[in-house]
mmCIF file of C-alpha atoms in Angstrom:
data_model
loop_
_atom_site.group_PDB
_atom_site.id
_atom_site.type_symbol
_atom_site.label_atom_id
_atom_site.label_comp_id
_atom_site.label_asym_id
_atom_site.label_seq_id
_atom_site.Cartn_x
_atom_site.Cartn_y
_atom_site.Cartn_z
ATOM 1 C CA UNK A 1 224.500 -127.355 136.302
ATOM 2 C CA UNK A 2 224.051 -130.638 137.979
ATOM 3 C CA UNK A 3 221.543 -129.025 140.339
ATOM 4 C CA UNK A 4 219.837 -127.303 137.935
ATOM 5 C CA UNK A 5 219.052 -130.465 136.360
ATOM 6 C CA UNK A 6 217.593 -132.325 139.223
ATOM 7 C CA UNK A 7 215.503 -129.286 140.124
ATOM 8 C CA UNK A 8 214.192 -128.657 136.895
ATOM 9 C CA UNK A 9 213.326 -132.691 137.114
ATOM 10 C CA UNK A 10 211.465 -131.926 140.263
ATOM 11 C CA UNK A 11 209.396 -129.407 138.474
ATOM 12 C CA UNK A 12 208.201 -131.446 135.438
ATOM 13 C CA UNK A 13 207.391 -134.703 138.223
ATOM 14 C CA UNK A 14 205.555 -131.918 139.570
ATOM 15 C CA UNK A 15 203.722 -130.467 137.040
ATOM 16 C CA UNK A 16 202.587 -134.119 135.579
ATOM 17 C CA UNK A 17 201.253 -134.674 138.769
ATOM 18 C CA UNK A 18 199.482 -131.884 139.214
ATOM 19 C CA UNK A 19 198.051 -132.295 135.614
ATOM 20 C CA UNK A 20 196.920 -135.210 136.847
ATOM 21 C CA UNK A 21 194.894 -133.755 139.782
ATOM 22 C CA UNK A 22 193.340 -131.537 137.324
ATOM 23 C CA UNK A 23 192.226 -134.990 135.078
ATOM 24 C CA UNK A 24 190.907 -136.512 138.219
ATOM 25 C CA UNK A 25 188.785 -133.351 139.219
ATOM 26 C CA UNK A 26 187.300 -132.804 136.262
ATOM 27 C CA UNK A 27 186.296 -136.468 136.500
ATOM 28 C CA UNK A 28 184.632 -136.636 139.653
ATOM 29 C CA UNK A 29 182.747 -133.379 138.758
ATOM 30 C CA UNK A 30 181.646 -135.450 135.630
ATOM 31 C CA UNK A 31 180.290 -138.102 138.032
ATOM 32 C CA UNK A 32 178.576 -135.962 140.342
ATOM 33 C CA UNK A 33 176.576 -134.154 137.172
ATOM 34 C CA UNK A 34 175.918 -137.454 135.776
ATOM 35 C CA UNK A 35 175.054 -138.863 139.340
ATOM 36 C CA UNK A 36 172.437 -135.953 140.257
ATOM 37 C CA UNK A 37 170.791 -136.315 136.291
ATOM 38 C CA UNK A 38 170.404 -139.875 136.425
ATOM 39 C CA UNK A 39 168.478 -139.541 139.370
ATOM 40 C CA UNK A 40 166.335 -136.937 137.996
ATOM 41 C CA UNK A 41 165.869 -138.500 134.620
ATOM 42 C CA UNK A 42 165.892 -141.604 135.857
ATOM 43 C CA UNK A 43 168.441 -142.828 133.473
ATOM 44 C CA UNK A 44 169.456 -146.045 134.899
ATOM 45 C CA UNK A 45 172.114 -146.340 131.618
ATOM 46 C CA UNK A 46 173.775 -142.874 133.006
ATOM 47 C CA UNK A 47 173.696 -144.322 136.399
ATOM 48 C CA UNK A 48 176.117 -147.397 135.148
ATOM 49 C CA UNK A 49 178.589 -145.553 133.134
ATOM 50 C CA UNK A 50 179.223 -143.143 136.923
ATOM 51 C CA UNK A 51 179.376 -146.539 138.889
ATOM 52 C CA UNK A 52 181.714 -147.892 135.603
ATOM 53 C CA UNK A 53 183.963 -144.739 135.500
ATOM 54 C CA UNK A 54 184.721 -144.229 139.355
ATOM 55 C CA UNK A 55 187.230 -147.473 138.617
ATOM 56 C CA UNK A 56 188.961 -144.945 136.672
ATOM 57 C CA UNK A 57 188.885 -142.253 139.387
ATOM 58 C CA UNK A 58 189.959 -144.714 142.026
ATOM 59 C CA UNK A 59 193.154 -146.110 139.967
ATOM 60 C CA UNK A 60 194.170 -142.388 139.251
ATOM 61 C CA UNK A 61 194.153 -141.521 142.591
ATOM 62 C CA UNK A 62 196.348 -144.508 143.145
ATOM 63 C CA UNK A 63 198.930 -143.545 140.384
ATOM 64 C CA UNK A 64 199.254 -140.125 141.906
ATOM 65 C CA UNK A 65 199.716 -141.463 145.845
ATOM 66 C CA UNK A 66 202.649 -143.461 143.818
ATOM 67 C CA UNK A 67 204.248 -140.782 141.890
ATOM 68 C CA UNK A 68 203.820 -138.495 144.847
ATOM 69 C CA UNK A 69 205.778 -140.675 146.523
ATOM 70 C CA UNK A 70 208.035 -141.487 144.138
ATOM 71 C CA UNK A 71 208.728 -137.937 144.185
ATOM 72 C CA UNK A 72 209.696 -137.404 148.101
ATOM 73 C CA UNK A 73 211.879 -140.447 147.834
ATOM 74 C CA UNK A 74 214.228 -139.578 145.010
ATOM 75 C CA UNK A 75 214.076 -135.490 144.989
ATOM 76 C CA UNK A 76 213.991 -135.124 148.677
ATOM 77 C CA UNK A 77 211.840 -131.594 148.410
ATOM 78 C CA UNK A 78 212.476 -128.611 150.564
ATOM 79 C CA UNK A 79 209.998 -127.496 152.698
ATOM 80 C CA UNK A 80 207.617 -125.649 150.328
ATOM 81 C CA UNK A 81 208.034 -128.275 147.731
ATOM 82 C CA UNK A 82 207.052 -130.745 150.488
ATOM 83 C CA UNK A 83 204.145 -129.557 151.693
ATOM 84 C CA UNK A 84 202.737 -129.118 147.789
ATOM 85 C CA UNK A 85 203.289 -132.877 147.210
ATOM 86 C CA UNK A 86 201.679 -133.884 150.451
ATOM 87 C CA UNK A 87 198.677 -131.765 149.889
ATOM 88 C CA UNK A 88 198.443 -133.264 146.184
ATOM 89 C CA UNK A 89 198.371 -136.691 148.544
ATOM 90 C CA UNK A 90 195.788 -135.103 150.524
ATOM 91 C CA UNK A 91 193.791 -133.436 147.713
ATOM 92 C CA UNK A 92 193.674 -136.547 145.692
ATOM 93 C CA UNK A 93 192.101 -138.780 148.788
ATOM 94 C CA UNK A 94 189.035 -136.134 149.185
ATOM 95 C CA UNK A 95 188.156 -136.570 145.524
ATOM 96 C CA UNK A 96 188.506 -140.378 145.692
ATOM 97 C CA UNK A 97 185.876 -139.970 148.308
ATOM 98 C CA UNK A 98 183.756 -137.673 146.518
ATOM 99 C CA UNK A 99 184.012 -139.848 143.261
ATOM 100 C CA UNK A 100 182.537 -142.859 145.838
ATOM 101 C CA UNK A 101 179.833 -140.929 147.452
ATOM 102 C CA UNK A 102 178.805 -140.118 143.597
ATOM 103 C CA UNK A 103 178.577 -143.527 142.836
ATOM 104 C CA UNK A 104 176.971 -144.505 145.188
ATOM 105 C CA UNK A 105 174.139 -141.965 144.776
ATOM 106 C CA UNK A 106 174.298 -143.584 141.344
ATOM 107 C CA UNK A 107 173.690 -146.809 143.127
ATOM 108 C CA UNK A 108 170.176 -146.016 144.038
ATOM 109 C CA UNK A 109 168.646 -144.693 140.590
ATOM 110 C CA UNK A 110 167.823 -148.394 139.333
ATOM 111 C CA UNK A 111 166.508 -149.202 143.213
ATOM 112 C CA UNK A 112 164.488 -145.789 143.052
ATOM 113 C CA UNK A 113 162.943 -146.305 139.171
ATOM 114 C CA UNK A 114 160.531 -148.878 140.018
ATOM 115 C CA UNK A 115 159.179 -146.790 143.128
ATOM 116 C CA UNK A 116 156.643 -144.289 142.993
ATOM 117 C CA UNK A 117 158.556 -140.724 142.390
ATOM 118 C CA UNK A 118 158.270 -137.889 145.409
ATOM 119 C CA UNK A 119 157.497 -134.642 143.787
ATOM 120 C CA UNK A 120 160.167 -132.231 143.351
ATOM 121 C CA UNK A 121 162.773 -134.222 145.406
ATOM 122 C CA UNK A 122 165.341 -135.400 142.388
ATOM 123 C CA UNK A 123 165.181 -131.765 141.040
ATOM 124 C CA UNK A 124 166.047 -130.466 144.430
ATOM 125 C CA UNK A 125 168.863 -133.099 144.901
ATOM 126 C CA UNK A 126 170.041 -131.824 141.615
ATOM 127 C CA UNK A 127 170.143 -128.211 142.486
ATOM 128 C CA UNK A 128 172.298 -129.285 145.944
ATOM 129 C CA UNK A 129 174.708 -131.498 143.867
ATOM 130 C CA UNK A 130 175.170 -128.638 141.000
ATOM 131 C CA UNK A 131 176.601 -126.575 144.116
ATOM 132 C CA UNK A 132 178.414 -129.058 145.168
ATOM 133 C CA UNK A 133 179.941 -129.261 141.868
ATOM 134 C CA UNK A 134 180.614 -125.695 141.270
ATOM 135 C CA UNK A 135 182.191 -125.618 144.775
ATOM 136 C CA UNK A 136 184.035 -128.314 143.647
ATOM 137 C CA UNK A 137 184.836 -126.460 139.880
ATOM 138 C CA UNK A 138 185.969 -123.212 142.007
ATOM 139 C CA UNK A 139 188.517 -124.909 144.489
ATOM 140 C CA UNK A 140 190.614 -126.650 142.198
ATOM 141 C CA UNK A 141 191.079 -123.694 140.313
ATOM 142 C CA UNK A 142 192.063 -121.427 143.832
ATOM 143 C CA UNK A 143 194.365 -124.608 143.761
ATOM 144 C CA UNK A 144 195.719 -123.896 140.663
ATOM 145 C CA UNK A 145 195.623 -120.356 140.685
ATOM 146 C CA UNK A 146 197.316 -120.454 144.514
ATOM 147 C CA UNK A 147 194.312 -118.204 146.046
ATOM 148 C CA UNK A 148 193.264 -118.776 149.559
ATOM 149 C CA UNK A 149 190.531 -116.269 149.361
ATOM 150 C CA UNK A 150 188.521 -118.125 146.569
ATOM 151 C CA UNK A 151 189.374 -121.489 148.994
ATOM 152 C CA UNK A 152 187.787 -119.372 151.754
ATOM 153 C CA UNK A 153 184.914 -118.590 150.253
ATOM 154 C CA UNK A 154 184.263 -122.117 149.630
ATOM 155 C CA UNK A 155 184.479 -123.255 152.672
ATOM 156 C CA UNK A 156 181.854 -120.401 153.542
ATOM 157 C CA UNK A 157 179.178 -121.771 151.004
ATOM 158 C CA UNK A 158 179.241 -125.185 152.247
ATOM 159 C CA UNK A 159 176.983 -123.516 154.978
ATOM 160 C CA UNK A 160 174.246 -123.470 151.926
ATOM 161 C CA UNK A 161 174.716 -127.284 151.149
ATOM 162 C CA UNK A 162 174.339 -128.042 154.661
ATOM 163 C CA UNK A 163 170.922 -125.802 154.905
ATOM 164 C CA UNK A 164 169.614 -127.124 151.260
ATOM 165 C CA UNK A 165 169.992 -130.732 153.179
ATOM 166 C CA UNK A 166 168.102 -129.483 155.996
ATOM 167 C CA UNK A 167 165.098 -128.121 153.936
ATOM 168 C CA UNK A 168 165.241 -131.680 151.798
ATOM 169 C CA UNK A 169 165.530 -133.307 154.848
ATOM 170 C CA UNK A 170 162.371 -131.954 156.405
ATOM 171 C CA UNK A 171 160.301 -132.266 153.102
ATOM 172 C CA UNK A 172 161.223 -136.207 153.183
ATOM 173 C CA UNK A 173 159.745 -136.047 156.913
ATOM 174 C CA UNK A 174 156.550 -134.620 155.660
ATOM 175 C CA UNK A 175 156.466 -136.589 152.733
ATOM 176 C CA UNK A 176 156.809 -139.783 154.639
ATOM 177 C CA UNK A 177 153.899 -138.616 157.682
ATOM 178 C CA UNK A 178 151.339 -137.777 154.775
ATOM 179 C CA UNK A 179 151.834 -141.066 152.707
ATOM 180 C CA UNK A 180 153.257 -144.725 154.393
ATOM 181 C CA UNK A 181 153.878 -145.428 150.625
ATOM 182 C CA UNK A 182 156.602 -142.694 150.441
ATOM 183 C CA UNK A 183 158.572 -144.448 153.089
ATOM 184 C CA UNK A 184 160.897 -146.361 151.489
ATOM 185 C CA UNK A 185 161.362 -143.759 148.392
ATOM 186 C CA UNK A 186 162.144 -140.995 151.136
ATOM 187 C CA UNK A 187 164.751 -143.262 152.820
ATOM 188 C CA UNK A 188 166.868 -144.444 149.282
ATOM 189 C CA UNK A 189 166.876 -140.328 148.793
ATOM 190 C CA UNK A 190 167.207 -139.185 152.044
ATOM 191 C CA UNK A 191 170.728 -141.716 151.915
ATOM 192 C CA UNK A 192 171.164 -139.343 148.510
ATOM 193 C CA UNK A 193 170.978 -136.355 150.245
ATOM 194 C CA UNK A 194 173.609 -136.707 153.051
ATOM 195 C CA UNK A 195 175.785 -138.229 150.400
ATOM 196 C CA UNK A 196 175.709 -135.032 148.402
ATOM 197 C CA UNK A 197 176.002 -132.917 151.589
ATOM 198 C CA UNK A 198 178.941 -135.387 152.348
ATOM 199 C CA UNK A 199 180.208 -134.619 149.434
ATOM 200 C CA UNK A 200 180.221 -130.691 150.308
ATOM 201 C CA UNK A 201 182.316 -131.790 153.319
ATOM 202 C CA UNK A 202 185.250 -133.407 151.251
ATOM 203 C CA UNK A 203 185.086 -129.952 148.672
ATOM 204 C CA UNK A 204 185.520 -127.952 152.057
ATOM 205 C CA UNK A 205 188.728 -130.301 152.989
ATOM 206 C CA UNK A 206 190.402 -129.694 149.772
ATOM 207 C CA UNK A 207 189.523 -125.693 150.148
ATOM 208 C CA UNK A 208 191.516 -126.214 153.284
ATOM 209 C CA UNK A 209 194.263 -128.179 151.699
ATOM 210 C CA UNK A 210 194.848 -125.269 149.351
ATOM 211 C CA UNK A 211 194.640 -122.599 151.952
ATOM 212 C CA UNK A 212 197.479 -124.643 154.172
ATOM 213 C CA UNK A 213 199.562 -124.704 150.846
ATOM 214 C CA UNK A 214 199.406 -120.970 150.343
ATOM 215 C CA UNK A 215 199.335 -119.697 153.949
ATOM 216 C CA UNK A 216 201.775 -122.759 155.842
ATOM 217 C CA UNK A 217 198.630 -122.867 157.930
ATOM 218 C CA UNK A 218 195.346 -124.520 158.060
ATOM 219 C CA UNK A 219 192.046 -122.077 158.921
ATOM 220 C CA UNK A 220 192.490 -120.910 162.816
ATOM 221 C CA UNK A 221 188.457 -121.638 163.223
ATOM 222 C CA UNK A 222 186.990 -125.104 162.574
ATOM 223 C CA UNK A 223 184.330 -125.108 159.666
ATOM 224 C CA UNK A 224 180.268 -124.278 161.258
ATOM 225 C CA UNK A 225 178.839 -127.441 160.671
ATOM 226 C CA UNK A 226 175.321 -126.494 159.318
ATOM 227 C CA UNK A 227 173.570 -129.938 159.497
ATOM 228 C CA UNK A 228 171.084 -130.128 162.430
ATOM 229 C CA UNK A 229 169.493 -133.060 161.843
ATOM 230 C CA UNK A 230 170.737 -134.703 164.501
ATOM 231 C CA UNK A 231 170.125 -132.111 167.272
ATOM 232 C CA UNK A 232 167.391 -130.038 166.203
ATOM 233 C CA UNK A 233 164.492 -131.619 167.822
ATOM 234 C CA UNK A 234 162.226 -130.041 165.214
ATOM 235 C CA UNK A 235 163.733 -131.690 162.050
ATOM 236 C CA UNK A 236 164.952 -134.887 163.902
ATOM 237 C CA UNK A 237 162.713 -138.066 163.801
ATOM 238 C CA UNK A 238 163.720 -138.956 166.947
ATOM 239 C CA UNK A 239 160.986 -137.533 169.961
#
């Protein structure tokens, strides 16, 4: 009886916790909207209440590292049980990140309101981010739902973050050769763009988190990294 007792405690520590994963995902999705339509609207109010509300995300993500732990200390989990809390650790410390790289894309929309606007490039940076939130919006519920397939398949479309970075990244090139004035605009969103496809990075970490909670095992085959900025000599501004 005793036993049944302490593992149905287990179970509810468990369950707030994971509630609580849920809460903090949601949020950072919020921020990375609100991020990406700031920038395009140029809502420098909408840009303050992301950098305001990742205090939020940040002190979550602390109360869950502390319950987590809480949790191994006093239940002493079995293996399975284990490996769930420490990918809730795990899991929670990618969206941190995320919630950071969104405010700091937030960071540049009063910088980038009193420069001259580059056609086309906030809507783009939009269109990346909205995958990177629906990447986001998919994993965490193949982490709720337990499937490694959907997780899989996330990791797979990261591919298309990395290539909408490239094609941004080589407009911002061309913007900058044709105008000296577009310089400094290109450079605050071309620090916007590699924080979104950043961003894509963490989403793929958690995918792999939930695949290593299903399986036992993280993916055999590391991720294709699709950024080739730095070693295409076509795209890179370095001769």
């Amino acid at each position: 009886m005793n036993e049944k007792h302490i593992v149905s405690s287990f179970d509810r520590d468990l369950e707030a916790i994971q509630a609580q994963i849920m809460k903090m995902g949601g949020m950072v999705e919020r921020a990375i909207a609100d991020a990406a339509r700031s920038l395009e609207t140029r809502d420098e109010e909408l840009a303050e209440e992301v950098r305001r509300a990742d205090a939020a995300i940040d002190a979550l993500e602390e109360k869950i590292n502390e319950e987590a732990a809480l949790l191994i200390a006093r239940r002493a989990p079995a293996a399975s049980d284990l490996r769930l809390v420490l990918t809730v650790i795990k899991i929670s410390a990618s969206l941190e990140r995320i919630g950071d790289y969104a405010k700091n894309i937030a960071k540049r929309t009063a910088v980038l309101t009193s420069m001259t606007q580059v056609n086309g490039s906030p809507a783009a940076l939009r269109r990346m981010a909205r995958e990177v939130e629906e990447m986001l919006r998919d994993v965490l519920d193949a982490y709720i739902q337990r499937d490694a397939g959907v997780a899989e398949d996330v990791i797979a479309r990261d591919e298309d973050v990395d290539q909408m970075y490239n094609a941004i990244f080589r407009e911002f090139l061309t913007f900058m050769m044709e105008d000296a004035r577009n310089i400094t605009p290109c450079m605050h969103l071309h620090f916007i763009a590699k924080n979104t496809e950043r961003m894509g990075d963490l989403v793929t970490s958690v995918a792999e988190q939930v695949i290593y909670l299903v399986t036992g095992e993280m993916p055999d085959e590391p991720r294709p990294k699709g950024d080739k900025t730095s070693t295409d000599p076509s795209i890179s501004p370095v001769s």
